XYZ file of C-alpha atoms in Angstrom:
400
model
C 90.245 -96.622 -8.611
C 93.688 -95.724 -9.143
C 96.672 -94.874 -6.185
C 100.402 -93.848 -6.243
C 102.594 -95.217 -4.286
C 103.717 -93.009 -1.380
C 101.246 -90.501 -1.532
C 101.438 -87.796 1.358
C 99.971 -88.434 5.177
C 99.749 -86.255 7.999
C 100.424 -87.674 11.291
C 98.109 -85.959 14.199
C 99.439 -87.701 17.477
C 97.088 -87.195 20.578
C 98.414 -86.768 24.122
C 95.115 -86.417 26.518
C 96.464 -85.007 29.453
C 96.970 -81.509 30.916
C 97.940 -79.748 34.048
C 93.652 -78.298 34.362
C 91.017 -78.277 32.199
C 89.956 -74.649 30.690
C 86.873 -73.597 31.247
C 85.992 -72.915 27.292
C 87.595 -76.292 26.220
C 85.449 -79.156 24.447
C 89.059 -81.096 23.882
C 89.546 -84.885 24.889
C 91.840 -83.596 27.605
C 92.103 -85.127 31.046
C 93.654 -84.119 34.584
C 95.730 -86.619 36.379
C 96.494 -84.920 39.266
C 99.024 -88.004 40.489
C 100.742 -87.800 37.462
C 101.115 -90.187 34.363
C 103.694 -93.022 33.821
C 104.739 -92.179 29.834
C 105.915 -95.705 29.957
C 102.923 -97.521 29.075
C 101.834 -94.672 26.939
C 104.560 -95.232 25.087
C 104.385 -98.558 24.461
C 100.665 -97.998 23.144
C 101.681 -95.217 20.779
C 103.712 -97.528 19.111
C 101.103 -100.570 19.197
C 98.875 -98.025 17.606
C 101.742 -96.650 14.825
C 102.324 -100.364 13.710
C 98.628 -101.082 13.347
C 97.952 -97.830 11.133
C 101.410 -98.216 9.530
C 100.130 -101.575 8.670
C 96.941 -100.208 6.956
C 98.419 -96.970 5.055
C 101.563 -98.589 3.709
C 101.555 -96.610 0.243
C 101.936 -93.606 2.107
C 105.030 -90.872 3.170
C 104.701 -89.092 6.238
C 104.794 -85.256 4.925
C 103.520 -84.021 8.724
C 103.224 -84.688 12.167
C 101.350 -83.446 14.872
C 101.841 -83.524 18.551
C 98.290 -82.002 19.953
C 96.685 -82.183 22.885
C 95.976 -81.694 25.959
C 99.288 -80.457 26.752
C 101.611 -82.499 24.462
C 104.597 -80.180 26.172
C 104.041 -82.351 29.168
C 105.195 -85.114 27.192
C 109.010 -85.969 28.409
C 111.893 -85.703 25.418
C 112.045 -89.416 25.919
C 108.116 -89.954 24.935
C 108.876 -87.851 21.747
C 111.525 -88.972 20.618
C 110.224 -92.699 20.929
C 107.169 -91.787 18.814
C 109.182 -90.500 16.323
C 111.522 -92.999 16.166
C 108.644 -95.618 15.707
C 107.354 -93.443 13.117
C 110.461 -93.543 10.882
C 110.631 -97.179 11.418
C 107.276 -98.079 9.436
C 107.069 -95.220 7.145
C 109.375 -92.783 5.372
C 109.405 -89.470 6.286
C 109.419 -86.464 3.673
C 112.732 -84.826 3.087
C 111.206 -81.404 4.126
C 108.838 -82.954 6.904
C 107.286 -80.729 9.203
C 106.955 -82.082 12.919
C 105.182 -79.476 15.520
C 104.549 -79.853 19.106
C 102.119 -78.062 20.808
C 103.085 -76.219 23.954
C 101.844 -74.175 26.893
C 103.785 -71.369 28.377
C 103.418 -72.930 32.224
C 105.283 -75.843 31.296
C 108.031 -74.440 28.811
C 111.562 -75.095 29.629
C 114.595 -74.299 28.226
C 116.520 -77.698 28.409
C 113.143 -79.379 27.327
C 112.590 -77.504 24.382
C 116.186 -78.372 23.209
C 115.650 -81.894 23.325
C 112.517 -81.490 21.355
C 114.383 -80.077 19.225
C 116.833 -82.878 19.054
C 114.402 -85.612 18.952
C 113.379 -84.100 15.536
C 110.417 -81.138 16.671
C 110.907 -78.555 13.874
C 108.087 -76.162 14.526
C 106.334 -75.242 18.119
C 102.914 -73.828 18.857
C 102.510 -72.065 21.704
C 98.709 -71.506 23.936
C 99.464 -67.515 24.543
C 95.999 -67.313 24.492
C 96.517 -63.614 25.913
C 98.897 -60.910 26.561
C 96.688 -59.607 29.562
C 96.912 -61.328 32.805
C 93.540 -60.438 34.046
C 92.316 -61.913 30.847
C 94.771 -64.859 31.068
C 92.829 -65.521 34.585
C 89.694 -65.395 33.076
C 90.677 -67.969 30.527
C 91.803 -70.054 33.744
C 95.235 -70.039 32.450
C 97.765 -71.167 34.283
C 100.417 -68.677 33.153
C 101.068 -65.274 32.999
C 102.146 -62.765 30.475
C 105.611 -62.309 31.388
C 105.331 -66.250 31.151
C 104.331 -66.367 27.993
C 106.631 -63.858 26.298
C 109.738 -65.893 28.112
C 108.207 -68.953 26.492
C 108.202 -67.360 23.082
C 111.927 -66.494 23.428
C 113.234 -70.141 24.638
C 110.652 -71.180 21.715
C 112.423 -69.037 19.380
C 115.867 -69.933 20.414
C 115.299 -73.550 19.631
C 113.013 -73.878 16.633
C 113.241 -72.107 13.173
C 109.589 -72.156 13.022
C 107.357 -70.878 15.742
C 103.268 -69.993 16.264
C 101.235 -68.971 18.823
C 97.493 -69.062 19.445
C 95.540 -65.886 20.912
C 91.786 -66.034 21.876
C 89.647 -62.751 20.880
C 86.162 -60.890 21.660
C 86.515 -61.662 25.176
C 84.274 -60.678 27.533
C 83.926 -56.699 27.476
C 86.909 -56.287 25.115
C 87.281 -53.574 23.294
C 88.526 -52.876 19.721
C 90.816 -50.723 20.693
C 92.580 -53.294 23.600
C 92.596 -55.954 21.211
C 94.818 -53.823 18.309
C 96.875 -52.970 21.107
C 97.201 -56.795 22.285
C 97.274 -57.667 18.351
C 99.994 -55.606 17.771
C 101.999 -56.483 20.718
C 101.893 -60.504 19.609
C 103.000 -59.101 15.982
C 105.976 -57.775 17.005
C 106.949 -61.140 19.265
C 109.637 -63.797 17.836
C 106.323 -65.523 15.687
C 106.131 -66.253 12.182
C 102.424 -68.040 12.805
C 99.714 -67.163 14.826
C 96.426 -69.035 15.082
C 93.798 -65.782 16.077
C 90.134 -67.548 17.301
C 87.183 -65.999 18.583
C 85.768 -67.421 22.045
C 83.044 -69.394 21.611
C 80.619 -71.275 23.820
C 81.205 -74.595 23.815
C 78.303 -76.993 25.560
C 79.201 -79.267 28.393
C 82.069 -76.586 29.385
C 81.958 -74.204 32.441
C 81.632 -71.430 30.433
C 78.565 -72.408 28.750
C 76.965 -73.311 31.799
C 78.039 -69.926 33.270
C 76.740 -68.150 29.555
C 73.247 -69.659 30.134
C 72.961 -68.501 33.396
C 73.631 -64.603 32.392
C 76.978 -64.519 33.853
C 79.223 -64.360 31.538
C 78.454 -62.368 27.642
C 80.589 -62.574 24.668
C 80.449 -59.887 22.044
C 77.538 -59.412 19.683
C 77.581 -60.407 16.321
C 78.558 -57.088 15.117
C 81.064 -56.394 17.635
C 82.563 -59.968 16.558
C 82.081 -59.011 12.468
C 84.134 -55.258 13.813
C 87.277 -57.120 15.496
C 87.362 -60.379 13.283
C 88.038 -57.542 10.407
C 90.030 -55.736 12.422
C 92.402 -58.752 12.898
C 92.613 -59.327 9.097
C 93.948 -55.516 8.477
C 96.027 -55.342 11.383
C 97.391 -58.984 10.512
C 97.805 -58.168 6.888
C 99.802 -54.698 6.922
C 102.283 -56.740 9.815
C 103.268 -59.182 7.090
C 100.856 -62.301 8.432
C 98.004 -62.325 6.094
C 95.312 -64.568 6.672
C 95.608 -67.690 4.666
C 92.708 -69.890 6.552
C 89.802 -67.859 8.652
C 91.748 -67.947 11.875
C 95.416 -68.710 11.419
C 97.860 -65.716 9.918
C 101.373 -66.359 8.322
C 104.364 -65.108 6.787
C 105.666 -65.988 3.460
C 106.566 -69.643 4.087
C 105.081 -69.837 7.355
C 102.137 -71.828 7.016
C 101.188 -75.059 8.720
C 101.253 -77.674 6.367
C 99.773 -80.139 8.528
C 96.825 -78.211 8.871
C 96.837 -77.407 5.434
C 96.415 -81.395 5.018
C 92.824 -81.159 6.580
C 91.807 -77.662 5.080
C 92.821 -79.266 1.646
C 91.343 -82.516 2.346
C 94.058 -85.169 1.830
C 94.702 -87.801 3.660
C 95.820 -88.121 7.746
C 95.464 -90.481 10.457
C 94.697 -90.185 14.344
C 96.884 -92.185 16.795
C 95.757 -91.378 20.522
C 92.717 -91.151 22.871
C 90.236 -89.314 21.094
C 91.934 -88.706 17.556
C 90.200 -88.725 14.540
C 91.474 -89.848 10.502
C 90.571 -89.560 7.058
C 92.299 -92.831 5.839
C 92.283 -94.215 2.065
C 91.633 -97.839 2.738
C 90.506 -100.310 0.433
C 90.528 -97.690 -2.445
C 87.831 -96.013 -0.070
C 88.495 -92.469 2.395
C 87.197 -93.486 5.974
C 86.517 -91.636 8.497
C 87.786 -93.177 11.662
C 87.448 -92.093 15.431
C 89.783 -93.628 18.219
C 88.337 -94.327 21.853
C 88.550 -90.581 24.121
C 89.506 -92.339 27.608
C 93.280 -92.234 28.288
C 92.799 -95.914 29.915
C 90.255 -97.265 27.865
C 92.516 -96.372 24.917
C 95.514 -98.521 27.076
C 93.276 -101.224 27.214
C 91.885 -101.429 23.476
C 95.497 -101.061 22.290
C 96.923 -103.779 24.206
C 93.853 -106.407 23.245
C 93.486 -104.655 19.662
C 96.670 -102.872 18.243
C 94.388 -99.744 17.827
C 91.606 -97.545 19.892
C 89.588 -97.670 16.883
C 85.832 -97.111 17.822
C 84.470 -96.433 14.451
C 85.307 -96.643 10.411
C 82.770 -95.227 8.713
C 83.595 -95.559 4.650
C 81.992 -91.892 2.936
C 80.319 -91.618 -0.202
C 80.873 -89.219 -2.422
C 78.326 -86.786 -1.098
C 79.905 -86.625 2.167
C 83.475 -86.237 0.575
C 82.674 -83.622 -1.085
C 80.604 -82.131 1.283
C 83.712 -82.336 3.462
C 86.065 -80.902 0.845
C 83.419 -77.636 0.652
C 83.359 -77.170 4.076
C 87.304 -77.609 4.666
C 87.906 -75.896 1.492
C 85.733 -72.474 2.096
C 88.018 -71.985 5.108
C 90.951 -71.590 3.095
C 91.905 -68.083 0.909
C 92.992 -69.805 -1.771
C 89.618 -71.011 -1.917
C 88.299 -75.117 -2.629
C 90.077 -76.599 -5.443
C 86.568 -77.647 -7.541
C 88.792 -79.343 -10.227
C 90.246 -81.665 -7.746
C 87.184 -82.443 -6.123
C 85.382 -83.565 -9.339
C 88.953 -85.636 -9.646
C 88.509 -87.194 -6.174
C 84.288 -87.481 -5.574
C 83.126 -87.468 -8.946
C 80.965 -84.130 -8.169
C 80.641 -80.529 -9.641
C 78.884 -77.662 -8.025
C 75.705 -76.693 -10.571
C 76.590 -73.846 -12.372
C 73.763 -71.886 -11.770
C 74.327 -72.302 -7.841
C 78.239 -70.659 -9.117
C 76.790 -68.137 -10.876
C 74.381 -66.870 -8.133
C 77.160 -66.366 -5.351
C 79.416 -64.494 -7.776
C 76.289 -62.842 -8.801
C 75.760 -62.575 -5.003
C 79.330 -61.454 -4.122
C 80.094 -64.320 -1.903
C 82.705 -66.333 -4.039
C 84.904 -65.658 -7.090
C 86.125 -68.171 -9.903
C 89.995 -68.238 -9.859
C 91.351 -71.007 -12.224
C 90.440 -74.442 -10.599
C 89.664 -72.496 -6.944
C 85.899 -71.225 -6.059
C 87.556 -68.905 -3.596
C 85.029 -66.370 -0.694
C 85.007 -63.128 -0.974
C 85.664 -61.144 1.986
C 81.852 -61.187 2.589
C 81.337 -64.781 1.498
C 83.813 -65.613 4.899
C 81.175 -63.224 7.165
C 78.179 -65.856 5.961
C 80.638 -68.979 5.221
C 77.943 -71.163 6.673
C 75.283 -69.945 4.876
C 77.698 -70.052 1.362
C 78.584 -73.791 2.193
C 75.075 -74.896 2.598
C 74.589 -73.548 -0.693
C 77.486 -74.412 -2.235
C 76.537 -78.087 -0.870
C 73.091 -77.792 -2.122
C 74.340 -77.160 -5.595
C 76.335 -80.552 -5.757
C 75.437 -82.453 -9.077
C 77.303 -85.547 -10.648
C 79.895 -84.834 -13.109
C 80.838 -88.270 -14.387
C 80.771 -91.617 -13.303
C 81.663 -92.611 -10.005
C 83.589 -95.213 -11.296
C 86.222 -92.689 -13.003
C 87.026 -91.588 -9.405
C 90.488 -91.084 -9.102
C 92.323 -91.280 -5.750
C 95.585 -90.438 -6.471
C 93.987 -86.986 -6.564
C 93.913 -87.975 -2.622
């Protein structure tokens, strides 16, 4: 196996905590309602940076991400610290992208600016609605008139700014959600990540689903307003370039991009997960969810680290398939032979063009517009189909 030297690396950067807990989020978030000391967090963030930095050395950050919980929570003091002890153990692209994630309940003006000076280049914002009655519902703690204000500061401080929406809501109706589509459209946003609820177990709302008491939109009622979202999102200049996130020329996230296009990034924080190169091998790695436990591993350890687990082949490209598929552009087969040593059968191609689920564009296998209504179903095929190219000892991770 081959590598270049300072290949790119995303950065995802975990903060655990919120102000409350949604009732349709499976996150690793955590309420505190004392509060949280950011000093020891701080120091553990960058016990946990040297460790990794220690591990990926060959790399350039090209991304980082502050998610959460509520990473807006975060004083400009904790930021800027993590960033600082990033740049001190790796070098940072020249056109790095650094977003924060944000609710609209805990925006402020003076806050964002210091984000902004710390080095935050690009904000994302939970909206999550433009209806307070809906916004209530969600158990948000802010309203629309919040949220719009937040947009503004948002836009007044960063170049770059997205915001998150949640659709087929309880009893909504096509014709509400254009409206509420539209409205977000024509907000200070050049990125905006559109998701369908879903029913996540061990939440509230799943309990409350499988007691009868709360219904989300049929499957065809979804199919209706996830196309809806496309064609409204498309004329407005935001075409979809991944199944649920919409951007303008430029506009993209390139951190997520980094998972969707399967190169490498690593987790720092409670609960964060990695795709590492290390030993010449990509390893999965998983960090330890609880805030304290995560203080305690970290000050014994240097990391959180609960699990490495090196993947085959199989299971890389298995993962490419399934990242890939999400994207428009489609899954770069050539690269994956490059980096896992396996094709897709041709006859298992054939069918699904055959099929009108995929299309061949240069080096992309690329869904159709119905191969993204059955993406499951086309990735298990697609997976099925998997056959060795060459040997796996031609595997080339520079194509990492």
């Amino acid at each position: 196996m081959t590598t270049t030297a300072r290949t790119p690396l995303g950065l995802y950067i975990h903060w655990p905590f919120c102000e409350a807990k949604c009732p349709y989020c499976d996150f690793n978030s955590h309420v505190r309602h004392g509060g949280v000391d950011q000093a020891p967090y701080r120091a553990a963030f960058a016990r946990e940076i040297v460790w990794t930095a220690a591990r990926a050395p060959q790399h350039e950050i090209a991304s980082i991400f502050f998610g959460g919980g509520t990473p807006s929570l975060m004083t400009p003091e904790t930021v800027d610290s993590i960033l600082t002890d990033i740049a001190r153990h790796w070098p940072l692209a020249a056109d790095i992208e650094i977003t924060l994630e944000a609710n609209p309940s805990s925006v402020e003006a003076d806050r964002f600016a210091a984000y902004a000076a710390a080095g935050v280049n690009r904000v994302s914002l939970g909206v999550q609605a433009l209806d307070d009655a809906a916004l209530k519902m969600l158990g948000r703690l802010h309203s629309a008139a919040e949220a719009r204000a937040a947009l503004d500061i948002a836009a007044h401080n960063f170049k770059r700014v997205s915001a998150d929406l949640i659709y087929a809501r309880p009893d909504q109706t096509p014709d509400a959600w254009q409206r509420e589509l539209r409205e977000a459209l024509s907000l200070p946003v050049g990125h905006l990540s559109l998701y369908q609820l879903t029913i996540e177990a061990g939440t509230p709302f799943h309990a409350l689903h499988q007691k009868g008491k709360l219904s989300v939109p049929g499957e065809g009622r979804a199919a209706e307003l996830f196309a809806l979202t496309q064609d409204v999102c498309r004329e407005a200049g935001l075409p979809a370039y991944e199944i649920s996130n919409h951007a303008r020329e430029g506009e993209a996230c390139r951190h997520n991009l980094i998972y969707w296009r399967y190169y490498p990034y690593a987790g720092v924080g409670p609960g964060a997960h990695g795709r590492l190169d290390l030993a010449g091998v990509r390893t999965a790695t998983e960090i330890v969810h609880g805030p304290e436990d995560w203080l305690a591993q970290v000050a014994r350890d240097g990391s959180g680290i609960i699990e490495r687990e090196p993947l085959s082949v199989g299971q890389m490209a298995d993962e490419m398939l399934l990242m890939g598929a999400r994207l428009v552009e489609g899954i770069d087969t050539q690269r994956m032979t490059a980096l896992t040593g396996m094709a897709i059968a041709p006859r298992i191609e054939r069918a699904l063009i055959s099929n009108g689920d995929v299309v061949r564009d240069g080096s992309h296998l690329r869904l159709t517009e119905r191969g993204r209504t059955v993406l499951n179903e086309v990735v298990v095929r697609l997976s099925s189909g998997l056959v060795k190219a060459h040997s796996e000892a031609s595997i080339d991770m520079s194509a990492a």
